CSV table of C-alpha atoms and ligand atoms in Angstrom, one decimal:
chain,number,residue,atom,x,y,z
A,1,UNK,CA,12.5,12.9,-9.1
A,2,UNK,CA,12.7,9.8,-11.6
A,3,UNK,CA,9.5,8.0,-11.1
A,4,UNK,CA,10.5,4.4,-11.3
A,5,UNK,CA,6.5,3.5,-10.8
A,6,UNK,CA,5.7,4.9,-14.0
A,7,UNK,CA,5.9,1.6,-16.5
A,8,UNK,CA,4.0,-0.7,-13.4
A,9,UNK,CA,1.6,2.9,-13.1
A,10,UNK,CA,0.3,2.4,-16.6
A,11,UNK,CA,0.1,-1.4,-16.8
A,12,UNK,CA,-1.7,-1.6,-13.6
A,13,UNK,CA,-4.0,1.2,-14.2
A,14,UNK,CA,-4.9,-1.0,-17.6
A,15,UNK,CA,-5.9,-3.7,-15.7
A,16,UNK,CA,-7.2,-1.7,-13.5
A,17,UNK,CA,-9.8,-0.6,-16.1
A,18,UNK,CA,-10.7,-3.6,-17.2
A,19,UNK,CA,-11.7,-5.6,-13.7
A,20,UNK,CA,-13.7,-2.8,-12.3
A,21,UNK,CA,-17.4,-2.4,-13.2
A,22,UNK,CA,-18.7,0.2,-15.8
A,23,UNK,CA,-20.5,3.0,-13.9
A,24,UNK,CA,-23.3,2.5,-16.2
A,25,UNK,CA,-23.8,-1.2,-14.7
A,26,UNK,CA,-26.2,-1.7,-12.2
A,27,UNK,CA,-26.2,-0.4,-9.1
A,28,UNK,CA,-24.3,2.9,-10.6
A,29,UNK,CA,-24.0,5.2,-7.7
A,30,UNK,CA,-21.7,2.3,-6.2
A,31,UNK,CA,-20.4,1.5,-9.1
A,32,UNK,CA,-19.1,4.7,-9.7
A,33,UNK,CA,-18.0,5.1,-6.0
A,34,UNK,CA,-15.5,2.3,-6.5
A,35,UNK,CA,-14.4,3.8,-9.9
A,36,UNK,CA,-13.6,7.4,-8.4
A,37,UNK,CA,-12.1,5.9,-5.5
A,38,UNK,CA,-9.5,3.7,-7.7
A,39,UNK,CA,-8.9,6.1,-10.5
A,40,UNK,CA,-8.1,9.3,-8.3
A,41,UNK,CA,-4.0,9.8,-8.8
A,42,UNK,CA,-3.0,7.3,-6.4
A,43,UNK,CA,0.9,6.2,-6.3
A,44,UNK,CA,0.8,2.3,-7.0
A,45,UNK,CA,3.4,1.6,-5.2
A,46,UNK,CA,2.3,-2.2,-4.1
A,47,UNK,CA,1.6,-2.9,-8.0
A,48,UNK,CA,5.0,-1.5,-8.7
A,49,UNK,CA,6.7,-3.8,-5.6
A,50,UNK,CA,4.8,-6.6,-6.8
A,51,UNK,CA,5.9,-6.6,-10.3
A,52,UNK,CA,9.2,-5.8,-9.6
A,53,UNK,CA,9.3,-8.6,-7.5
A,54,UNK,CA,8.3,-11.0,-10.3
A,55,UNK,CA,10.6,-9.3,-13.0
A,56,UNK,CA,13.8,-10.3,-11.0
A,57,UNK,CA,12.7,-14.0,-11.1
A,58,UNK,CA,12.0,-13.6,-14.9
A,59,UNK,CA,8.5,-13.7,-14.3
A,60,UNK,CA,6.0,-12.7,-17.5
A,61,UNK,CA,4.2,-9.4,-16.1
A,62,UNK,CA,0.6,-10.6,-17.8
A,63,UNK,CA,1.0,-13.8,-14.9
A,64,UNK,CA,1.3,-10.8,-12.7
A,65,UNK,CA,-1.5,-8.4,-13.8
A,66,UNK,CA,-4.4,-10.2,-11.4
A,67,UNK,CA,-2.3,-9.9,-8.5
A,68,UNK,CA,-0.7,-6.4,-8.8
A,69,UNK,CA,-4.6,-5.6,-9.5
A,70,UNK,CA,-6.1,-7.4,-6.4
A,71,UNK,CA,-3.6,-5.5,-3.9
A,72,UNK,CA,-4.3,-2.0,-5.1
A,73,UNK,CA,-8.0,-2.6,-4.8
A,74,UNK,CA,-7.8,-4.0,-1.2
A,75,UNK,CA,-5.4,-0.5,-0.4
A,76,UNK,CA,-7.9,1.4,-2.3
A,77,UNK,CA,-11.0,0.1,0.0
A,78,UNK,CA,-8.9,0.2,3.1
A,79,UNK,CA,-8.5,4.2,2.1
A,80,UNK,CA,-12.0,4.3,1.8
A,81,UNK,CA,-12.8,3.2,5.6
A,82,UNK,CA,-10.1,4.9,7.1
A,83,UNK,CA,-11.7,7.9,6.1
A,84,UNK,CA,-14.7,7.6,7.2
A,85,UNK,CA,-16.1,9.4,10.2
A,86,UNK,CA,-16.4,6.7,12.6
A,87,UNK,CA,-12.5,6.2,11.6
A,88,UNK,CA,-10.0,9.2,10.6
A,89,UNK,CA,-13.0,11.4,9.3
A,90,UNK,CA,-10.9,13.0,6.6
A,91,UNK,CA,-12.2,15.2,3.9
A,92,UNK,CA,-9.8,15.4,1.4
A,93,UNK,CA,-8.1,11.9,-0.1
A,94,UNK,CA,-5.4,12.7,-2.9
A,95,UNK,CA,-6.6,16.4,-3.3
A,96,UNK,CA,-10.1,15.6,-3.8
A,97,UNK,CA,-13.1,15.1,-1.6
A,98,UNK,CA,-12.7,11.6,-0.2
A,99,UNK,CA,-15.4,8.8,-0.8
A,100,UNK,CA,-17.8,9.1,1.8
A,101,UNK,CA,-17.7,13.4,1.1
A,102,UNK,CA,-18.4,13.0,-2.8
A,103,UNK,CA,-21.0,10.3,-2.2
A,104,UNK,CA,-22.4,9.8,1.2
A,105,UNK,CA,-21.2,7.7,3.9
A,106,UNK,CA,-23.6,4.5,3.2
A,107,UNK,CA,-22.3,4.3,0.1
A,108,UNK,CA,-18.1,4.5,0.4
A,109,UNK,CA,-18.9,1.4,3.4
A,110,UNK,CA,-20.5,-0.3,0.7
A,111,UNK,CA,-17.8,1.0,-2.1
A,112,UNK,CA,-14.8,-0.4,0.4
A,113,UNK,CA,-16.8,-3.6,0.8
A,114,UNK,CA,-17.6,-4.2,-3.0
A,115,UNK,CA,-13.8,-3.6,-3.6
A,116,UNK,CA,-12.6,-5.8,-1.0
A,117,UNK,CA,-14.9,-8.8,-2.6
A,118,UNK,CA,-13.4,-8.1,-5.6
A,119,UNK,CA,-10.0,-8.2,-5.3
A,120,UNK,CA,-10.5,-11.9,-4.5
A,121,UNK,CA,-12.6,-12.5,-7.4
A,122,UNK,CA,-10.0,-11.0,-9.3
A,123,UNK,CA,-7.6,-13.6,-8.1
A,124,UNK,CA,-9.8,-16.5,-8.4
A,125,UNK,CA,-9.6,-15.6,-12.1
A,126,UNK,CA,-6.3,-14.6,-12.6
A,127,UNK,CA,-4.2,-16.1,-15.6
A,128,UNK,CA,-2.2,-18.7,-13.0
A,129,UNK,CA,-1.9,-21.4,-11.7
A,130,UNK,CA,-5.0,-23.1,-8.8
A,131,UNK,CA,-1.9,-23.8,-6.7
A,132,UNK,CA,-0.5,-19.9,-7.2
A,133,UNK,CA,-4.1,-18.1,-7.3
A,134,UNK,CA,-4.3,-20.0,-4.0
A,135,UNK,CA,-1.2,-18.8,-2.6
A,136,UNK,CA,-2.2,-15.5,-3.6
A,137,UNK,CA,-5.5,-15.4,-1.7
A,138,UNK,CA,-3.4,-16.6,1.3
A,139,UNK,CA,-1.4,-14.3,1.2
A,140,UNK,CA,-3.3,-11.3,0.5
A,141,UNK,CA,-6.6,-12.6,3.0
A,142,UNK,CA,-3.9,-12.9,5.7
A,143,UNK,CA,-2.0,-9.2,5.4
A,144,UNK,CA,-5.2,-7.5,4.9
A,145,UNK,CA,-7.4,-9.6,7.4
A,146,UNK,CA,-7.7,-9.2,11.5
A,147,UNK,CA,-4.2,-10.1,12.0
A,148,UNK,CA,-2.6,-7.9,9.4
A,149,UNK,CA,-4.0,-4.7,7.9
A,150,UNK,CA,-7.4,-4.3,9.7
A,151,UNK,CA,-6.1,-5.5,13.1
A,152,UNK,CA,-3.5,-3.2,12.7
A,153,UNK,CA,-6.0,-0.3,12.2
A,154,UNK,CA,-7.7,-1.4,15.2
A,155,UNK,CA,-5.0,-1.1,17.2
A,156,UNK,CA,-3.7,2.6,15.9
A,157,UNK,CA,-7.7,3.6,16.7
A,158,UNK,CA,-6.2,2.4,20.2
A,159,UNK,CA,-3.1,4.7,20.2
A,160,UNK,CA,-5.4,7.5,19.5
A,161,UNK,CA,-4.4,9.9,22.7
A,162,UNK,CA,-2.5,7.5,24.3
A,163,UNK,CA,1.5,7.5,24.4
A,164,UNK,CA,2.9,4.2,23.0
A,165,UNK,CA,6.5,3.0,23.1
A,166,UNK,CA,8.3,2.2,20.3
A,167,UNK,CA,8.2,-1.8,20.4
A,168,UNK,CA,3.9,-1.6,20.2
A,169,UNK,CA,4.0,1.8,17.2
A,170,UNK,CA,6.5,-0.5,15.0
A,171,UNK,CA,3.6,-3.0,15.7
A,172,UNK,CA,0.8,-1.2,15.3
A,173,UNK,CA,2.8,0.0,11.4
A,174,UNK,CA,4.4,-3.7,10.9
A,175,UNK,CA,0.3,-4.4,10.7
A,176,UNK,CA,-1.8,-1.4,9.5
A,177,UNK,CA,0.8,-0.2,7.0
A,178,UNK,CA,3.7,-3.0,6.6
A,179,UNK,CA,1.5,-6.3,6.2
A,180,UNK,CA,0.0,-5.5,2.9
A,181,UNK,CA,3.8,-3.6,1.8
A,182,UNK,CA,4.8,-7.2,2.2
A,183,UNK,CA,1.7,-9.0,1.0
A,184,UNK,CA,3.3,-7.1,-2.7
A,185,UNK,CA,6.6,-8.3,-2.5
A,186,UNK,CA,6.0,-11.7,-1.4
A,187,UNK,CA,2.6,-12.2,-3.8
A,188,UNK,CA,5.5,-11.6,-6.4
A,189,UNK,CA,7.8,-13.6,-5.3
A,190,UNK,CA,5.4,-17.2,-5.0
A,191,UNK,CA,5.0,-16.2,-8.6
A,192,UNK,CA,8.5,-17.1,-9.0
A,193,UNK,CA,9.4,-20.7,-9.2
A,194,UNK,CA,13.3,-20.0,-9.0
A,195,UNK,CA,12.9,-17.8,-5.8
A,196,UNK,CA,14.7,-20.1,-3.3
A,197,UNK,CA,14.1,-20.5,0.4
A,198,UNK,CA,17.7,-18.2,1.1
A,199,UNK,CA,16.1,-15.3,-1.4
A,200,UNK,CA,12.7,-15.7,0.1
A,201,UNK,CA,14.2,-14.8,3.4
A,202,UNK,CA,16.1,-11.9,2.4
A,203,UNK,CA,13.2,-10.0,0.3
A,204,UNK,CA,10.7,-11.0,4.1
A,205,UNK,CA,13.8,-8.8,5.2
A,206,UNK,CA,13.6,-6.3,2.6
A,207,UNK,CA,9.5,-6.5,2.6
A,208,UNK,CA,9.8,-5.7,6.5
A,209,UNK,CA,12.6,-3.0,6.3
A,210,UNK,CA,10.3,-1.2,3.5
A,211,UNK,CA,7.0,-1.3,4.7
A,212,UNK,CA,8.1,0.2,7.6
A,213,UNK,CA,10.2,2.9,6.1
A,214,UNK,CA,6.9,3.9,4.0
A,215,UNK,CA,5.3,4.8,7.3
A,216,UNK,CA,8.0,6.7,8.9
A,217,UNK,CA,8.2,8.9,5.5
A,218,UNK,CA,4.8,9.0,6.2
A,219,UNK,CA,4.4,10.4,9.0
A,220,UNK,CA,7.4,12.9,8.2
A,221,UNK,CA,5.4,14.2,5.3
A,222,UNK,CA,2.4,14.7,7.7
A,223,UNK,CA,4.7,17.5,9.6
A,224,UNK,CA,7.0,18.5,6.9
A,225,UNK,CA,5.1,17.7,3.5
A,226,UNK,CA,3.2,20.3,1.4
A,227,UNK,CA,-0.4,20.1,1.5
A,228,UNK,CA,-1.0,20.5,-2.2
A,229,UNK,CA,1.3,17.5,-2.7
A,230,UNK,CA,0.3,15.2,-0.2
A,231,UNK,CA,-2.8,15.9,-0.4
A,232,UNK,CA,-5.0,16.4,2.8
A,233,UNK,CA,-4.2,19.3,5.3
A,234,UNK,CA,-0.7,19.0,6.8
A,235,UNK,CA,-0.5,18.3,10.3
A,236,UNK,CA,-3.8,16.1,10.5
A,237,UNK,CA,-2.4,13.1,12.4
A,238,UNK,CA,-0.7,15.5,14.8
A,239,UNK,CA,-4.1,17.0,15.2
A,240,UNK,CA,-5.9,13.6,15.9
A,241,UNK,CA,-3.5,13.3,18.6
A,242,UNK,CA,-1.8,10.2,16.7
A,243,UNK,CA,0.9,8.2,18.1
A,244,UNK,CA,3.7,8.4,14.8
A,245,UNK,CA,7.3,8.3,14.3
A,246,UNK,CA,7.8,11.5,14.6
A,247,UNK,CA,5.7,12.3,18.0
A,248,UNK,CA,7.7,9.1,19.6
A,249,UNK,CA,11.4,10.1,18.1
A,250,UNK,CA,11.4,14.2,17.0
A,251,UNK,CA,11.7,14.8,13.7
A,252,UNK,CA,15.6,13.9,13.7
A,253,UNK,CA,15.2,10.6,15.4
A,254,UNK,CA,12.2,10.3,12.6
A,255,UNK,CA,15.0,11.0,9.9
A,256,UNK,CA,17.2,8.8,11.3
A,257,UNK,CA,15.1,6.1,11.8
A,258,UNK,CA,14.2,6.3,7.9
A,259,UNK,CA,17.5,6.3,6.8
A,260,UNK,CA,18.3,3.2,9.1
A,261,UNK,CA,15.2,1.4,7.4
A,262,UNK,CA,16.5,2.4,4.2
A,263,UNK,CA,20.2,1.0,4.6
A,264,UNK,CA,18.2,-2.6,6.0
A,265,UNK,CA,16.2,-2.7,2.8
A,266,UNK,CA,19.4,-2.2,0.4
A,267,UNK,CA,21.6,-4.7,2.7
A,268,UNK,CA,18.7,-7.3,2.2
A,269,UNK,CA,18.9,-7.0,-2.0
A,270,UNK,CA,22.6,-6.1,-2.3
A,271,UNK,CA,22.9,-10.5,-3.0
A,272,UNK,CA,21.2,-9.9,-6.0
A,273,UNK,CA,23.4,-7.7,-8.0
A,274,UNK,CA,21.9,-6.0,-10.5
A,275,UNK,CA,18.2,-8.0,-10.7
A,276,UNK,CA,17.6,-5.4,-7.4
A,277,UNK,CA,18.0,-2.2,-9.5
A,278,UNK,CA,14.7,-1.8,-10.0
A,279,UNK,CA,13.3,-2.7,-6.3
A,280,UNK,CA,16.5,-0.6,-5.2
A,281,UNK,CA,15.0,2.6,-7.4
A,282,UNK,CA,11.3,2.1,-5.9
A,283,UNK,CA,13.4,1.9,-2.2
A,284,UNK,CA,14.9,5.6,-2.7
A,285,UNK,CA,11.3,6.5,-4.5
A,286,UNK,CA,9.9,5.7,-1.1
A,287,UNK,CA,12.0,7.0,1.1
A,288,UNK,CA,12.8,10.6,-0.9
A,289,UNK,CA,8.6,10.8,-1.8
A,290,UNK,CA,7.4,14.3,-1.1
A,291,UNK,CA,3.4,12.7,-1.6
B,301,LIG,C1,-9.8,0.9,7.5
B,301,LIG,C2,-9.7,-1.5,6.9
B,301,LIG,C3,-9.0,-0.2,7.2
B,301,LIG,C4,-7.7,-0.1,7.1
B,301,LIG,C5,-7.0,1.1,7.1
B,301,LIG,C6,-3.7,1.4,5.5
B,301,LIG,C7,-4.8,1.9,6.4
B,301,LIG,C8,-5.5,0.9,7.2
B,301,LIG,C9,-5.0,3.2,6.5
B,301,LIG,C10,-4.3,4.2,5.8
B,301,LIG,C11,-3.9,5.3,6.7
B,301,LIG,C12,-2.6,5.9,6.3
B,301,LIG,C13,-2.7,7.2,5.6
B,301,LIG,C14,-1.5,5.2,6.6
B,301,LIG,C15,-0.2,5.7,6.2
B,301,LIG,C16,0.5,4.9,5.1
B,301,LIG,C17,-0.4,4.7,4.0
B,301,LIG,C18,-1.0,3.5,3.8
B,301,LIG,C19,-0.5,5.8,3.1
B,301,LIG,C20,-1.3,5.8,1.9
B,301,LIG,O1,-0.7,4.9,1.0
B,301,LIG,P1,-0.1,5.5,-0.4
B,301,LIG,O2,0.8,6.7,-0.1
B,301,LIG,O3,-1.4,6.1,-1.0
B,301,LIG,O4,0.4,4.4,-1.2
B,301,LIG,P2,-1.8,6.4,-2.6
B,301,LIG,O5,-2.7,7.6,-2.5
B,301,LIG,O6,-0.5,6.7,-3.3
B,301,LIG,O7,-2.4,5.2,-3.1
């Protein structure tokens, strides 16, 4: 498949480079905890949404480096802790050994909390302006926080071998997976100062329709995905006894739920002609991924 990541892939992964600490700095072992946990294949998919976002507005990517930076580093600690034993005790992140397996379980809490201090650093000294590094942390503290991201978690730990309806799993995903989806979209859009309150409104729509398709493939991929693509066992959520899309619906109410998703995410961009192509490419990315 076309990888329309790629370009955001590299510049991010630059940046990337440059904001973490060297392995050789002091304390190393965590140091280099953080490093293997960011550089280990992973998609980029917010960094990609992010600058995407900003492109359409004209926005210069280097004002959106920081940013697209900060929100992979708070998804790359939140993998970190969901792996853990006291959470999803998985083995395998990405094909390899996941953080707390290559180092020891001390040190990916630590890892996870290093990188979720940094990503705010990052954006306190991002090339912007106070009023949009502000906006940023606002954003970002809020989706990731207790009533985004990690509340979200929370309440999937909840679900764990109980059936939920429909109304609470969309609300469980809106938080643990969707917030920080959205976090991208919109951290690129305050970036933009020609993004009008009407055009605001329809990428919340889009940021919504998206984040929430990303889980559904998700958990699709879980039953239907190969292991040595998605790398970790298939079937481990339907082991844990996890409440997903496809335990709720089957896997052709799953499908068709996707594809619904999908259809609300193109309806929010079609206004914007051809400055969507690019978000519009990352939508089918997401929806057709097989990892
Ligand atoms: C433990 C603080 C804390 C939060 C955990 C997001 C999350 C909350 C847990 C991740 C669990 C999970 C696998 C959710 C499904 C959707 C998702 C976030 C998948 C992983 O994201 P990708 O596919 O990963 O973007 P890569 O490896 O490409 O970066």
């Amino acid at each position: 498949m076309n990888n329309p990541l790629q370009i955001w892939q590299q510049r991010v992964e630059g940046t990337l480079q440059q904001v973490l600490p060297s392995e050789s700095a002091a304390p190393t072992r965590l140091h280099q905890a953080m490093r293997y946990s960011i550089f280990n294949g992973g998609k980029r998919v917010r960094p990609a949404l992010l600058y995407a976002t900003g492109r359409m507005f004209g926005v210069e990517a280097e004002i959106l480096d920081s940013a697209a930076a900060a929100i992979e580093i708070i998804h790359s600690y939140s993998l970190i802790h969901d792996d853990l034993p006291s959470m999803d005790d998985d083995d395998i992140r990405r094909g390899r050994a996941t953080c707390h397996r290559e180092f020891d379980e001390a040190t990916a809490i630590l890892a996870g909390d290093a990188l979720q201090s940094l990503a705010f650093e990052v954006l306190v000294n991002a090339n912007a302006s106070l009023e949009l590094r502000l906006d940023w942390i606002k954003l970002l503290s809020n989706a990731s926080g207790s009533s985004g991201m990690v509340g979200g978690q929370q309440l999937d730990l909840a679900a764990e071998q109980v059936k939920v309806d429909s109304i609470e799993l969309n609300n469980i995903h809106n938080l643990k997976t969707g917030a920080l989806i959205k976090a991208s979209i919109l951290m690129g859009a305050s970036a933009a100062e020609s993004c009008k309150a009407e055009e605001h409104s329809k990428l919340t729509s889009f940021a919504e329709a998206i984040g929430l398709a990303f889980q559904v493939q998700d958990d699709i991929l879980d039953i239907e995905g190969e292991s040595s693509k998605i790398g970790k066992p298939q079937g481990s959520d339907l082991k844990k006894g996890k409440s997903t899309f496809v335990s709720l619906y089957g896997m052709d109410g799953a499908k068709a739920e996707l594809h619904k998703l999908q259809q609300q995410a193109l309806d929010s961009l079609t206004s914007f002609d051809q400055r969507s192509v690019e978000l519009n490419a990352i939508i089918d990315f997401i929806t057709k991924r097989d990892h």
